[in-house]
XYZ file of C-alpha atoms in Angstrom:
559
model
C 8.097 43.027 -70.597
C 8.166 40.848 -67.470
C 7.292 37.204 -67.851
C 4.452 35.542 -66.069
C 5.448 33.509 -62.999
C 6.398 29.916 -63.629
C 3.783 27.399 -62.531
C 5.057 25.636 -59.412
C 2.570 22.794 -59.341
C 2.218 20.113 -61.993
C -0.631 17.708 -61.141
C -0.149 14.009 -61.788
C -3.528 13.994 -63.521
C -6.161 16.663 -64.215
C -6.975 17.714 -60.646
C -10.551 17.879 -59.390
C -11.754 21.134 -57.905
C -11.817 19.435 -54.508
C -10.490 16.035 -53.539
C -7.267 14.087 -53.045
C -4.538 14.935 -55.527
C -0.838 14.394 -56.138
C 1.644 16.273 -58.247
C 5.120 17.718 -58.497
C 6.313 21.002 -57.012
C 9.050 22.457 -59.217
C 11.255 25.386 -58.208
C 13.618 26.960 -60.748
C 15.903 29.636 -59.382
C 16.837 32.736 -61.386
C 20.431 33.040 -60.194
C 21.886 29.555 -60.670
C 19.179 27.969 -62.810
C 18.941 25.038 -60.388
C 15.816 22.903 -60.662
C 14.276 21.365 -57.541
C 11.396 18.901 -57.715
C 9.284 17.522 -54.860
C 6.406 15.069 -54.954
C 3.253 16.388 -53.270
C 1.607 16.304 -50.762
C 4.901 17.303 -49.166
C 6.308 18.392 -45.827
C 7.019 22.029 -44.900
C 9.401 22.200 -41.930
C 8.691 24.834 -39.268
C 11.463 27.019 -37.832
C 12.105 29.457 -34.988
C 14.433 32.391 -35.683
C 15.277 30.693 -38.947
C 16.478 27.469 -37.316
C 14.684 24.112 -37.077
C 14.139 23.836 -33.286
C 16.627 21.553 -31.489
C 18.537 20.712 -34.673
C 22.074 21.766 -35.554
C 23.163 22.304 -39.144
C 24.542 18.759 -39.242
C 21.233 17.385 -37.955
C 19.315 19.239 -40.672
C 21.612 18.011 -43.431
C 21.413 14.427 -42.147
C 17.616 14.528 -41.987
C 17.121 14.122 -45.701
C 13.345 14.549 -45.602
C 13.832 18.222 -44.650
C 13.664 20.008 -47.989
C 11.047 22.761 -47.782
C 11.599 25.137 -44.874
C 9.364 27.977 -43.690
C 11.095 31.050 -42.200
C 8.995 33.499 -40.140
C 10.902 36.755 -40.638
C 9.420 38.574 -37.641
C 12.143 37.215 -35.341
C 14.762 39.236 -37.278
C 13.071 42.642 -37.209
C 14.348 43.500 -33.729
C 17.199 45.214 -35.571
C 16.987 47.803 -38.321
C 17.923 46.808 -40.923
C 17.377 43.105 -40.205
C 20.670 41.229 -40.243
C 19.723 38.774 -43.055
C 19.234 41.740 -45.405
C 22.929 42.632 -45.018
C 24.158 39.336 -46.496
C 25.249 39.354 -50.150
C 25.335 36.624 -52.757
C 22.938 34.548 -54.832
C 21.346 32.893 -51.782
C 21.622 35.262 -48.780
C 19.175 33.379 -46.564
C 20.791 30.008 -47.246
C 24.209 31.465 -46.504
C 23.191 33.257 -43.314
C 21.223 30.368 -41.804
C 23.412 27.490 -42.953
C 20.999 25.780 -45.332
C 22.131 24.116 -48.530
C 21.132 25.879 -51.746
C 21.302 22.467 -53.451
C 18.924 20.741 -51.032
C 16.681 23.277 -49.301
C 13.831 25.471 -50.553
C 13.171 28.479 -48.295
C 9.761 30.125 -47.925
C 9.811 33.555 -46.275
C 6.728 34.702 -44.374
C 6.380 37.571 -41.927
C 4.472 35.987 -39.054
C 4.886 32.591 -37.433
C 1.727 30.665 -38.438
C 1.891 28.631 -35.210
C 1.897 31.725 -32.954
C -1.641 32.472 -31.817
C -0.888 35.200 -29.278
C -3.151 38.236 -29.189
C -1.576 41.084 -31.146
C -2.283 44.805 -31.555
C -4.491 45.510 -34.569
C -2.900 45.985 -37.972
C -3.088 49.372 -39.694
C -3.877 50.480 -43.227
C -0.197 50.411 -44.151
C 1.407 47.976 -41.705
C 1.185 44.542 -40.096
C 1.971 44.049 -36.399
C 4.709 41.432 -35.937
C 6.263 40.007 -32.768
C 10.025 39.896 -32.190
C 12.259 39.471 -29.128
C 11.967 43.188 -28.348
C 8.205 43.367 -28.560
C 5.816 44.291 -31.345
C 7.071 45.989 -34.512
C 5.172 47.519 -37.423
C 6.116 46.187 -40.860
C 4.911 48.181 -43.852
C 4.290 46.794 -47.320
C 7.262 48.730 -48.717
C 9.519 47.379 -45.948
C 8.399 43.827 -46.660
C 9.099 44.285 -50.364
C 12.604 45.527 -49.491
C 13.259 42.564 -47.169
C 12.183 40.201 -49.931
C 14.425 41.862 -52.550
C 17.457 41.703 -50.246
C 16.966 38.156 -48.914
C 15.984 36.510 -52.219
C 13.929 33.622 -50.802
C 12.748 30.883 -53.126
C 9.138 31.652 -52.182
C 7.718 34.767 -50.515
C 4.359 34.986 -48.740
C 2.630 38.318 -49.292
C 1.436 40.378 -46.340
C -2.152 39.733 -45.360
C -4.369 41.408 -42.792
C -5.240 38.466 -40.549
C -6.801 39.730 -37.293
C -5.091 38.409 -34.156
C -7.283 40.442 -31.846
C -10.020 38.624 -29.940
C -12.871 37.381 -32.163
C -15.633 37.876 -33.152
C -14.782 40.501 -35.757
C -17.248 42.991 -37.166
C -18.280 43.339 -40.795
C -16.288 46.569 -40.943
C -13.163 44.752 -39.733
C -13.599 42.016 -42.346
C -13.971 44.629 -45.089
C -10.761 46.315 -43.943
C -8.993 42.962 -43.936
C -9.954 42.314 -47.552
C -9.087 45.823 -48.760
C -5.691 45.860 -47.049
C -4.749 42.392 -48.256
C -5.648 43.337 -51.843
C -3.623 46.548 -51.589
C -0.566 44.740 -50.209
C -0.510 41.971 -52.805
C -0.909 44.636 -55.499
C 2.112 46.487 -54.091
C 4.194 43.302 -54.055
C 3.355 42.351 -57.642
C 4.006 45.752 -59.168
C 7.184 46.154 -61.212
C 9.722 48.046 -59.050
C 10.175 51.662 -60.115
C 13.830 52.497 -60.811
C 15.743 55.402 -62.240
C 16.965 55.012 -65.863
C 20.554 54.617 -64.677
C 19.716 51.902 -62.176
C 19.405 48.188 -62.791
C 15.809 47.043 -62.593
C 15.006 45.018 -59.506
C 13.400 41.667 -60.249
C 9.828 40.909 -59.325
C 9.342 38.082 -56.850
C 9.170 34.934 -58.926
C 7.078 32.779 -56.621
C 4.445 34.514 -54.478
C 2.068 32.807 -52.067
C -0.981 34.547 -50.623
C -3.112 33.988 -47.518
C -6.757 33.766 -48.539
C -8.542 36.262 -46.294
C -12.098 36.363 -44.990
C -11.899 34.600 -41.620
C -14.722 32.197 -40.839
C -17.299 34.117 -42.895
C -18.119 32.366 -46.157
C -19.288 35.535 -47.909
C -16.085 37.384 -47.028
C -13.883 34.525 -48.187
C -15.782 34.286 -51.487
C -15.530 38.047 -52.025
C -11.747 38.052 -51.470
C -11.237 35.209 -53.943
C -13.381 36.995 -56.543
C -11.345 40.185 -56.106
C -8.238 38.205 -57.042
C -9.801 37.068 -60.326
C -11.276 40.452 -61.290
C -9.428 42.489 -63.949
C -6.825 44.771 -62.363
C -7.674 48.437 -61.824
C -6.873 50.672 -64.774
C -4.538 52.831 -62.667
C -2.446 49.774 -61.739
C -2.526 48.048 -65.124
C 0.778 49.469 -66.360
C 2.755 48.570 -63.238
C 1.194 45.106 -63.102
C 1.753 44.190 -66.747
C 1.602 41.404 -67.988
C -0.876 40.362 -65.283
C -4.526 40.776 -66.215
C -5.657 39.781 -62.718
C -3.875 39.683 -59.370
C -4.247 35.911 -59.394
C -2.024 35.748 -62.490
C 0.927 36.761 -60.303
C 0.206 34.303 -57.498
C 1.784 30.843 -57.436
C 0.027 29.344 -54.419
C -2.622 29.837 -51.744
C -1.940 29.665 -48.004
C -4.382 28.684 -45.255
C -3.411 29.390 -41.637
C -5.657 27.103 -39.605
C -4.767 28.531 -36.188
C -6.778 31.804 -36.410
C -9.624 29.962 -38.130
C -9.752 27.354 -35.394
C -9.643 30.034 -32.666
C -12.519 31.951 -34.258
C -14.567 28.767 -34.661
C -13.976 27.960 -30.986
C -15.368 31.365 -29.969
C -18.321 30.910 -32.294
C -19.117 27.555 -30.677
C -18.573 28.986 -27.162
C -15.570 26.711 -26.571
C -12.827 29.336 -26.545
C -9.580 28.267 -24.885
C -8.559 30.109 -21.733
C -5.188 31.653 -22.549
C -4.541 32.370 -18.882
C -3.669 28.714 -18.248
C -0.573 28.413 -20.410
C 2.079 27.583 -17.780
C 3.790 30.934 -17.865
C 4.434 30.848 -21.595
C 5.767 27.283 -21.819
C 2.544 26.116 -23.467
C 1.172 27.654 -26.658
C -2.485 28.264 -27.390
C -2.203 25.831 -30.300
C -1.095 23.044 -27.909
C -4.626 22.961 -26.491
C -6.344 22.740 -29.865
C -7.804 19.375 -30.810
C -9.301 18.165 -34.068
C -12.572 16.358 -34.634
C -14.672 15.322 -37.627
C -16.931 18.336 -37.043
C -14.092 20.878 -36.860
C -12.405 19.364 -39.914
C -15.665 19.561 -41.826
C -16.061 23.241 -40.978
C -12.475 24.022 -41.953
C -12.926 22.177 -45.249
C -16.040 24.252 -45.947
C -14.085 27.493 -45.415
C -11.206 26.390 -47.632
C -13.554 25.212 -50.375
C -15.354 28.552 -50.322
C -12.087 30.404 -50.976
C -10.967 28.017 -53.716
C -14.277 27.772 -55.572
C -13.477 30.452 -58.163
C -9.693 29.981 -58.184
C -7.741 27.686 -60.546
C -7.030 24.122 -59.488
C -3.497 24.133 -60.903
C -2.002 26.265 -58.152
C -0.319 25.066 -55.006
C -2.325 24.855 -51.765
C -0.477 25.233 -48.466
C -1.898 24.446 -45.010
C -0.227 25.689 -41.828
C -0.713 24.409 -38.270
C -2.838 21.269 -38.605
C -3.147 19.646 -35.175
C -3.408 15.943 -36.003
C -2.909 13.466 -38.852
C -6.670 12.898 -38.781
C -7.268 16.543 -39.678
C -4.645 16.369 -42.415
C -6.240 13.284 -43.980
C -9.688 14.902 -44.024
C -8.380 18.090 -45.627
C -6.516 16.079 -48.257
C -9.675 14.054 -48.914
C -12.219 16.899 -48.900
C -10.196 19.835 -50.250
C -6.909 18.692 -51.745
C -3.729 20.232 -50.284
C -0.136 20.067 -51.450
C 2.154 21.421 -48.709
C 1.601 20.806 -44.997
C 3.712 22.223 -42.220
C 5.162 19.806 -39.687
C 4.773 21.994 -36.599
C 2.461 19.429 -35.001
C 5.085 16.669 -35.254
C 7.890 18.994 -34.138
C 5.876 20.195 -31.156
C 5.377 16.564 -30.131
C 9.182 16.310 -29.855
C 9.176 19.282 -27.450
C 6.833 17.322 -25.188
C 8.847 14.100 -25.265
C 6.585 12.203 -27.663
C 8.071 9.745 -30.154
C 5.578 9.282 -33.000
C 4.698 5.708 -33.932
C 1.944 5.362 -36.557
C 1.515 4.502 -40.220
C -0.737 5.350 -43.127
C -2.282 3.400 -44.668
C -2.923 1.174 -41.659
C -1.781 -2.418 -42.429
C -4.582 -4.965 -42.666
C -3.215 -6.849 -39.648
C -1.554 -4.097 -37.643
C -0.339 -6.220 -34.730
C 1.374 -8.807 -36.937
C 3.237 -6.127 -38.888
C 4.910 -4.538 -35.864
C 8.437 -5.111 -34.642
C 9.296 -6.677 -31.300
C 9.006 -3.209 -29.744
C 6.079 -2.459 -27.469
C 3.308 -0.835 -29.563
C 1.617 2.433 -28.541
C -0.859 2.233 -25.703
C -4.496 1.439 -26.435
C -7.103 3.655 -24.814
C -10.469 2.664 -23.370
C -12.007 3.411 -26.764
C -9.910 0.619 -28.287
C -7.893 3.108 -30.346
C -4.107 3.336 -30.241
C -2.031 6.365 -29.342
C -0.082 8.033 -32.131
C 3.191 7.548 -30.277
C 4.929 7.140 -26.929
C 5.216 9.604 -24.062
C 8.869 8.987 -23.202
C 8.640 11.075 -20.039
C 6.596 8.208 -18.584
C 8.409 5.966 -16.083
C 7.199 2.867 -17.907
C 10.050 3.413 -20.385
C 12.843 3.365 -17.796
C 13.890 -0.168 -18.802
C 12.531 -0.243 -22.359
C 15.642 -0.892 -24.447
C 13.892 -1.087 -27.814
C 13.911 1.434 -30.666
C 11.524 4.389 -30.723
C 8.831 3.053 -33.084
C 7.171 -0.345 -33.409
C 5.739 0.545 -36.835
C 9.195 0.945 -38.397
C 12.408 -1.036 -38.451
C 15.649 0.567 -37.391
C 18.395 0.734 -40.014
C 20.730 -1.825 -38.444
C 18.006 -4.469 -38.025
C 16.798 -3.927 -41.580
C 20.359 -4.183 -42.887
C 20.872 -7.542 -41.157
C 17.464 -8.898 -42.146
C 17.209 -10.732 -45.447
C 13.479 -10.079 -45.793
C 11.212 -7.657 -44.005
C 7.846 -6.056 -44.736
C 8.157 -3.022 -42.487
C 9.343 0.398 -43.677
C 12.651 1.648 -42.289
C 12.888 4.831 -40.221
C 15.954 6.552 -41.633
C 16.248 9.204 -38.909
C 19.439 9.675 -36.890
C 17.725 8.236 -33.798
C 16.626 4.961 -35.400
C 19.340 4.598 -38.036
C 22.412 6.439 -36.740
C 25.630 6.162 -38.668
C 29.224 6.393 -37.529
C 30.570 9.950 -37.790
C 33.051 10.662 -40.600
C 35.727 11.650 -38.074
C 36.400 11.066 -34.395
C 38.074 12.863 -31.525
C 40.082 10.624 -29.186
C 40.520 12.122 -25.727
C 42.281 9.215 -24.032
C 43.523 5.659 -24.448
C 40.082 4.439 -23.376
C 38.569 6.136 -26.417
C 41.114 4.441 -28.650
C 40.053 1.019 -27.373
C 36.387 1.889 -27.806
C 36.862 2.890 -31.436
C 38.818 -0.300 -32.127
C 35.926 -2.429 -30.836
C 34.889 -4.619 -33.822
C 31.257 -4.513 -32.648
C 31.204 -0.751 -33.359
C 32.397 -0.261 -36.976
C 33.692 3.230 -37.630
C 33.165 3.578 -41.364
C 31.162 6.747 -42.146
C 28.532 4.578 -43.779
C 28.337 1.964 -41.024
C 24.950 1.735 -39.316
C 24.950 1.850 -35.527
C 22.450 0.405 -33.014
C 19.356 2.595 -32.615
C 18.755 4.946 -29.720
C 16.470 3.264 -27.210
C 13.391 4.517 -25.440
C 15.109 4.090 -22.066
C 18.029 6.212 -23.237
C 15.808 9.049 -24.493
C 13.736 8.805 -21.284
C 16.938 9.325 -19.305
C 17.965 12.285 -21.489
C 14.563 13.929 -21.038
C 14.667 13.693 -17.251
C 18.216 15.040 -17.089
C 17.345 18.021 -19.305
C 19.729 16.972 -22.063
C 19.156 18.937 -25.280
C 20.012 15.872 -27.365
C 16.741 14.239 -26.264
C 14.636 16.743 -28.183
C 17.054 16.700 -31.128
C 16.644 12.922 -31.468
C 12.870 13.156 -31.134
C 12.614 16.037 -33.617
C 14.548 14.140 -36.291
C 12.474 11.018 -35.644
C 9.097 12.771 -35.677
C 9.827 14.745 -38.850
C 10.862 11.503 -40.563
C 7.703 9.679 -39.411
C 5.587 12.624 -40.582
C 7.292 12.475 -43.986
C 6.579 8.730 -44.173
C 2.931 9.525 -43.381
C 2.781 11.918 -46.368
C 4.511 9.320 -48.531
C 1.740 6.891 -47.577
C -0.843 9.512 -48.550
C 0.711 9.878 -52.017
C 0.839 6.112 -52.514
C -2.785 5.646 -51.463
C -4.106 8.518 -53.604
C -2.477 6.864 -56.605
C -4.856 3.920 -56.082
C -7.903 6.141 -56.489
C -10.088 8.486 -54.385
C -12.396 5.705 -53.211
C -9.487 3.673 -51.881
C -8.054 6.782 -50.208
C -11.389 7.549 -48.492
C -11.597 3.935 -47.274
C -8.089 4.122 -45.789
C -8.887 7.435 -44.085
C -11.837 5.773 -42.364
C -9.627 2.879 -41.268
C -7.080 5.317 -39.827
C -9.808 7.121 -37.873
C -10.984 3.794 -36.405
C -7.440 2.735 -35.454
C -5.759 5.812 -33.933
C -6.946 8.031 -31.097
C -7.812 11.635 -31.986
C -8.807 12.955 -28.563
C -5.229 13.858 -27.683
C -5.016 12.024 -24.343
C -1.375 11.216 -25.070
C -0.696 14.930 -25.662
C -2.339 15.953 -22.374
C -0.376 13.360 -20.387
C 2.926 14.257 -22.053
C 2.336 17.973 -21.536
C 1.730 17.483 -17.808
C 4.903 15.395 -17.346
C 6.945 17.748 -19.535
C 5.875 20.760 -17.469
C 6.654 18.900 -14.253
C 10.213 18.217 -15.437
C 10.646 21.761 -16.797
C 9.583 23.263 -13.460
C 12.056 21.044 -11.601
C 14.913 23.171 -12.888
C 16.615 25.963 -10.993
C 16.787 26.992 -7.369
C 15.543 24.409 -4.871
C 15.507 21.554 -7.370
C 17.720 19.238 -5.298
C 15.585 19.772 -2.220
C 12.418 18.967 -4.176
C 14.010 15.855 -5.645
C 15.063 14.717 -2.179
C 11.528 15.168 -0.837
C 10.109 13.152 -3.733
C 12.668 10.416 -3.125
C 11.770 10.163 0.567
C 8.056 10.061 -0.235
C 8.519 7.258 -2.716
C 10.836 5.307 -0.337
C 12.767 4.153 -3.390
C 16.517 4.394 -3.180
C 16.516 6.019 0.264
C 19.266 5.329 2.764
C 18.692 2.799 5.546
C 19.892 3.508 9.098
C 22.167 0.735 10.357
């Protein structure tokens, strides 16, 4: 008889139905018996084609806060069979993509939760997924096969989430619920094998999207179907599960389709025709507000009302730390994807904020210039390093954190340290000397070469230069920095929750009063980023020359 799935989430204290909570996420693998523990709320790193955007394998391994990684599998289905399914071993996905089985937990999902493009409708036996060669149909049996071959630590069951234009009819919602129930049933059933064959294992850790869209009745009905006794005809194959929920380890909420449907409902739908030829995503134009967060919390609470509190709750595609704080306060979530912070790196934004906000924010900053204050009196969440104001700014990326070298030389300091490779770089373990000049540089006593020796931080002026010269390292530095700042933000959430829900609610209010939520920084950075991106290619030098003449800066003078 198959065993029930191991509980992934252990709360620090008896969790409330809704409200801030902390706990421990524990993953125990079947093959090697390794045990991985993570304090929650925790960070879930977003990927593209299985790789953290802009980061090499070395970057990922050096960014120690990257532990839980989400892999949208749709990018691999352009080939049949998908290449990752051809890899053997205990950890095929880790091996194929270069992640460490000792350090990284991989969650496999079919669709990219940050991709809000319109898609063809799903069918009764397939989900439409987008790959480099267009749209492909993935059946429930195919998904089960991919999961068995790839052996991810966590698998997200197929769910019928409509990505056609809302609003959706009652008939469409009913189909969504019925299909999602059928697909999770198929995934949880014990695989049928011939007597001579070795039995294939059931997925050990299964997450499920809670269906129902923005309709409270539909969301409540789907959750109740999960807790109903299983159908008699499926009881044998589902043993020892008495309900479908018995086989589920966590619940997933994709905020992007919910936010898009709410925008249509409020007659504020985003025009997808103005997306800069594909450079900008629909989600880049989404903004949070207290009203939208309240509506999202209502939808999530409706789904969770009849479900157990002791299971993991995962939120994909939040668009601001304000929205995250409200969902933690009003619902209670345990894993949050970092796509928002990673997307900021694409646009040249270096995050610079803290939670909880220090009592005297200005006196607890470094000598670096703090983020800009808007007319509302609220500070930006970071710095738009595309802006020309950073041309001669030779300070580290964040004023809210110390760089590693400064902290190491300081006897006492009250600021947290940003341990990313941009703020706290370390000398490489080996070096390549191309000439005698390199030899002299490495012998410079001001630049110690020990693998553990901290180096001076990357400066804002340097990253500004890299951005305007289209250097890939600019986005790599920003991605490592932003993921680390986002992890520090979640660490602050855990620390504050430990002091009680009232204290956490007070700190959330202080954060809302301190930091801007309107996204002006995002809009400015997006415009400058697109301007630099469009400067590439044919005719670029001519355009640059025209701009130089117009500005009269650096132009030649006739003698």
